Coordinates of C-alpha atoms in Angstrom, one line a residue:
L1 CA 0.2 0.0 0.1
V2 CA 3.1 2.2 0.7
E3 CA 4.5 1.4 -2.7
E4 CA 0.7 2.4 -4.3
A5 CA 0.3 5.7 -2.4
L6 CA 3.9 6.7 -3.7
R7 CA 2.7 5.5 -7.3
S8 CA -0.3 7.2 -7.0
Q9 CA 1.5 10.6 -6.3
L10 CA -0.3 11.2 -3.1
P11 CA 1.7 13.5 -0.5
V12 CA 3.5 11.2 1.7
E13 CA 3.8 13.2 5.2
A14 CA 5.5 10.5 7.2
V15 CA 6.9 6.9 6.9
L16 CA 6.7 4.6 10.1
L17 CA 9.7 1.6 10.1
S18 CA 10.2 -1.2 12.2
Q19 CA 13.8 -2.4 12.8
S20 CA 12.6 -5.5 10.6
G21 CA 11.2 -3.2 8.2
A22 CA 14.1 -1.1 7.7
H23 CA 15.0 -2.7 4.4
Y24 CA 11.9 -1.0 2.7
L25 CA 13.6 2.1 2.7
D26 CA 16.1 1.4 0.1
R27 CA 13.4 0.2 -2.5
L28 CA 11.1 3.4 -1.7
S29 CA 13.9 6.0 -0.8
A30 CA 14.0 7.5 -4.3
Q31 CA 10.4 8.0 -4.4
L32 CA 9.9 9.9 -1.4
D33 CA 9.9 13.4 -1.2
S34 CA 12.7 15.2 0.8
S35 CA 9.9 16.7 3.0
T36 CA 9.0 13.3 4.3
R37 CA 9.5 12.5 7.7
L38 CA 11.2 9.1 8.7
L39 CA 10.2 7.4 12.0
R40 CA 11.6 4.6 13.4
T41 CA 10.5 2.4 16.1
S42 CA 10.8 -1.3 17.5
D43 CA 9.1 -4.6 16.0
R44 CA 7.4 -5.0 19.2
L45 CA 5.5 -1.4 19.1
F46 CA 5.0 -1.7 15.3
S47 CA 2.7 -4.7 16.0
A48 CA 1.1 -2.8 18.7
V49 CA -0.2 0.0 16.4
A50 CA -0.7 -2.1 13.0
A51 CA -4.1 -3.2 11.7
T52 CA -2.5 -6.3 10.4
E53 CA -2.2 -9.6 12.4
T54 CA 1.6 -9.8 10.8
P55 CA 2.7 -6.6 9.7
Q56 CA 5.2 -6.1 7.2
G57 CA 7.3 -3.1 9.2
I58 CA 6.4 -0.1 7.2
A59 CA 3.5 2.1 7.5
A60 CA 2.7 5.8 5.9
L61 CA 0.7 8.8 6.8
V62 CA -0.7 9.7 3.5
R63 CA -2.8 12.3 2.7
P64 CA -5.6 11.0 0.4
R65 CA -6.7 12.8 -2.9
I66 CA -10.0 15.0 -2.2
A67 CA -12.6 14.6 -5.1
S68 CA -15.8 16.4 -5.9
F69 CA -18.9 15.5 -7.6
D70 CA -17.4 16.6 -10.9
D71 CA -14.6 14.7 -10.7
L72 CA -16.9 11.4 -10.8
V73 CA -19.1 12.5 -14.1
R74 CA -16.1 13.7 -16.4
G75 CA -15.7 12.5 -20.0
L76 CA -18.7 9.3 -20.3
P77 CA -19.6 8.9 -16.9
L78 CA -19.8 5.3 -14.9
V79 CA -20.6 6.0 -11.5
L80 CA -20.8 3.3 -8.9
V81 CA -23.0 4.3 -5.8
L82 CA -22.4 1.6 -2.8
V83 CA -25.5 1.7 -0.3
G84 CA -25.5 0.2 3.0
L85 CA -22.4 -1.9 2.3
Q86 CA -21.1 -3.1 5.8
D87 CA -18.1 -5.3 4.9
P88 CA -15.3 -3.3 4.1
G89 CA -13.5 -6.0 2.4
N90 CA -16.5 -6.2 0.0
V91 CA -16.4 -2.5 -0.4
G92 CA -12.3 -2.6 -1.3
T93 CA -12.9 -5.4 -3.6
I94 CA -15.6 -3.3 -5.5
L95 CA -13.1 -0.3 -5.7
R96 CA -10.5 -2.3 -7.1
S97 CA -13.1 -3.8 -9.8
A98 CA -14.4 -0.2 -10.5
E99 CA -10.8 0.9 -11.2
A100 CA -10.0 -2.2 -13.6
F101 CA -13.2 -1.7 -15.3
G102 CA -13.0 1.9 -15.9
A103 CA -15.6 3.1 -13.5
T104 CA -15.1 7.1 -13.6
G105 CA -16.2 7.6 -9.5
V106 CA -17.7 5.9 -6.6
I107 CA -19.9 6.9 -4.2
T108 CA -20.7 5.6 -0.9
S109 CA -24.2 6.0 1.1
S110 CA -26.4 4.9 3.5
A111 CA -29.6 2.9 3.7
G112 CA -31.7 3.9 6.7
P113 CA -29.5 2.9 9.6
L114 CA -27.0 0.8 7.5
G115 CA -24.0 2.7 6.8
T116 CA -21.6 2.0 4.1
A117 CA -18.4 0.9 5.2
H118 CA -15.8 3.8 4.6
P119 CA -13.3 3.0 1.9
Y120 CA -10.4 4.4 3.7
S121 CA -10.6 1.8 6.5
P122 CA -7.7 -0.3 6.6
K123 CA -9.6 -3.8 5.8
A124 CA -11.0 -1.7 2.4
L125 CA -8.0 0.1 1.7
R126 CA -5.9 -3.5 1.8
A127 CA -8.8 -5.3 -0.4
S128 CA -8.7 -2.2 -2.9
A129 CA -5.0 -3.2 -3.8
G130 CA -4.4 0.7 -4.1
S131 CA -7.6 1.6 -5.9
A132 CA -8.9 3.5 -3.1
L133 CA -6.0 5.7 -3.6
R134 CA -6.7 6.8 -7.2
L135 CA -10.4 6.5 -7.7
P136 CA -12.3 9.8 -7.2
I137 CA -14.7 9.0 -4.1
L138 CA -17.6 10.7 -2.1
P139 CA -17.6 8.9 0.8
G140 CA -20.6 9.9 3.1
L141 CA -22.9 11.4 0.4
S142 CA -27.0 11.4 1.2
I143 CA -28.3 9.0 -1.0
S144 CA -31.2 11.1 -2.2
I145 CA -28.6 14.0 -3.1
A146 CA -26.7 11.4 -4.7
L147 CA -29.8 10.4 -7.0
T148 CA -30.8 13.7 -7.6
Q149 CA -27.2 15.2 -8.6
L150 CA -26.7 12.0 -10.9
R151 CA -30.0 12.8 -12.7
V152 CA -29.3 16.3 -13.4
V153 CA -26.1 15.8 -15.5
G154 CA -27.9 13.2 -17.4
L155 CA -27.1 9.4 -15.8
R156 CA -29.3 6.6 -16.3
L157 CA -29.8 5.0 -13.1
F158 CA -29.4 1.0 -12.6
A159 CA -30.1 -0.8 -9.3
A160 CA -28.6 -4.3 -9.0
S161 CA -31.2 -6.6 -7.7
V162 CA -31.8 -10.1 -6.4
S163 CA -35.4 -10.9 -7.2
E164 CA -36.2 -9.2 -10.5
G165 CA -34.6 -7.0 -13.4
T166 CA -33.2 -7.4 -16.9
S167 CA -30.1 -9.5 -17.8
P168 CA -27.1 -6.7 -17.9
A169 CA -26.2 -8.1 -20.9
S170 CA -29.6 -6.8 -22.1
A171 CA -29.6 -3.6 -20.6
D172 CA -27.5 -0.6 -22.8
L173 CA -24.9 0.4 -20.3
R174 CA -23.3 2.5 -23.0
G175 CA -24.2 5.8 -22.1
P176 CA -24.1 7.7 -18.7
A177 CA -24.9 5.4 -16.0
A178 CA -24.6 4.5 -12.3
L179 CA -24.7 1.2 -11.0
L180 CA -26.3 0.7 -7.5
I181 CA -25.4 -1.9 -5.3
G182 CA -27.2 -2.6 -1.9
N183 CA -26.4 -4.0 1.1
E184 CA -25.2 -7.9 1.6
G185 CA -28.0 -9.1 3.1
S186 CA -30.9 -7.2 2.2
G187 CA -30.0 -5.5 -1.1
L188 CA -31.4 -1.8 -2.1
P189 CA -34.0 -0.6 -0.3
P190 CA -37.5 -0.7 -2.2
E191 CA -37.9 2.7 -2.2
I192 CA -34.5 3.5 -4.3
E193 CA -35.2 0.3 -6.5
R194 CA -38.2 2.2 -8.1
S195 CA -36.7 5.4 -8.2
C196 CA -33.9 3.9 -10.5
D197 CA -34.5 3.6 -14.4
A198 CA -33.8 -0.2 -14.8
L199 CA -33.4 -3.1 -12.5
L200 CA -30.3 -5.2 -13.2
R201 CA -30.7 -9.1 -12.2
I202 CA -27.5 -11.3 -13.1
P203 CA -28.5 -15.1 -14.3
L204 CA -27.8 -17.7 -12.4
A205 CA -27.5 -21.6 -12.5
A206 CA -30.6 -23.5 -10.8
G207 CA -29.5 -23.8 -7.0
V208 CA -27.5 -20.5 -6.8
N209 CA -29.8 -18.0 -5.0
S210 CA -27.4 -15.0 -5.1
L211 CA -23.8 -14.1 -5.7
N212 CA -21.4 -12.1 -3.2
T213 CA -21.9 -8.3 -3.3
A214 CA -18.6 -8.0 -4.6
V215 CA -18.8 -10.5 -7.0
A216 CA -22.2 -8.8 -8.5
A217 CA -20.9 -5.4 -8.8
S218 CA -17.9 -6.9 -10.7
V219 CA -20.2 -8.8 -12.9
L220 CA -22.1 -5.4 -13.9
L221 CA -18.6 -3.3 -14.2
Y222 CA -17.4 -5.9 -16.4
E223 CA -20.5 -5.9 -18.7
A224 CA -20.6 -2.1 -18.9
S225 CA -16.8 -2.1 -19.7
R226 CA -17.6 -4.8 -22.6
Q227 CA -20.4 -3.0 -24.1
R228 CA -18.4 0.5 -23.9
S229 CA -15.5 -1.3 -25.9
S230 CA -17.5 -3.1 -28.5
P231 CA -17.8 -1.2 -31.6

């Protein structure tokens, strides 16, 4: 993640190294700005503050890129709207797929009392493999405001649904679009599904009721990418 932050040209204010992680400095020193503070500590103390069970001995204090709504809808927009996703691993995996399949940005919102895990939380950052550092992201935007703004700039709203909807391959995802992904257990609230232009349901073989949320989002993103790259 430290390497991904440097590759993404984000400001790195400080780097913390443990005794066992000091060897990483040789690899990264050429990419570090002269103003970056280098802090050293023991392996024991580093393990006490690290968010992983087996830390690598290097951490960085990075200033994330601040995105505006306009950043998400530049060019031919493909915006992902995450509504009430609570597993940070799912959020991070979706961010990685979003970057891989050309999404222009991500909005995270709440579904009633269910908030979406923050895209910069430790587990989400690791699962995104650095994509969270590069994608334009608007965390915690009100869903009603988000949908209104997306409509105003001309995006069609497509909601992922478990129970009904058109196959993604049959939907026209080539124009400016927003894909809405709901909670892992309950999906999108009915009122949000009703407010969308179309429902998308991924066809599944008999005996399989649903897909993991991150897998479903990746399938929809791939289909949108495939359509947009076709003549």
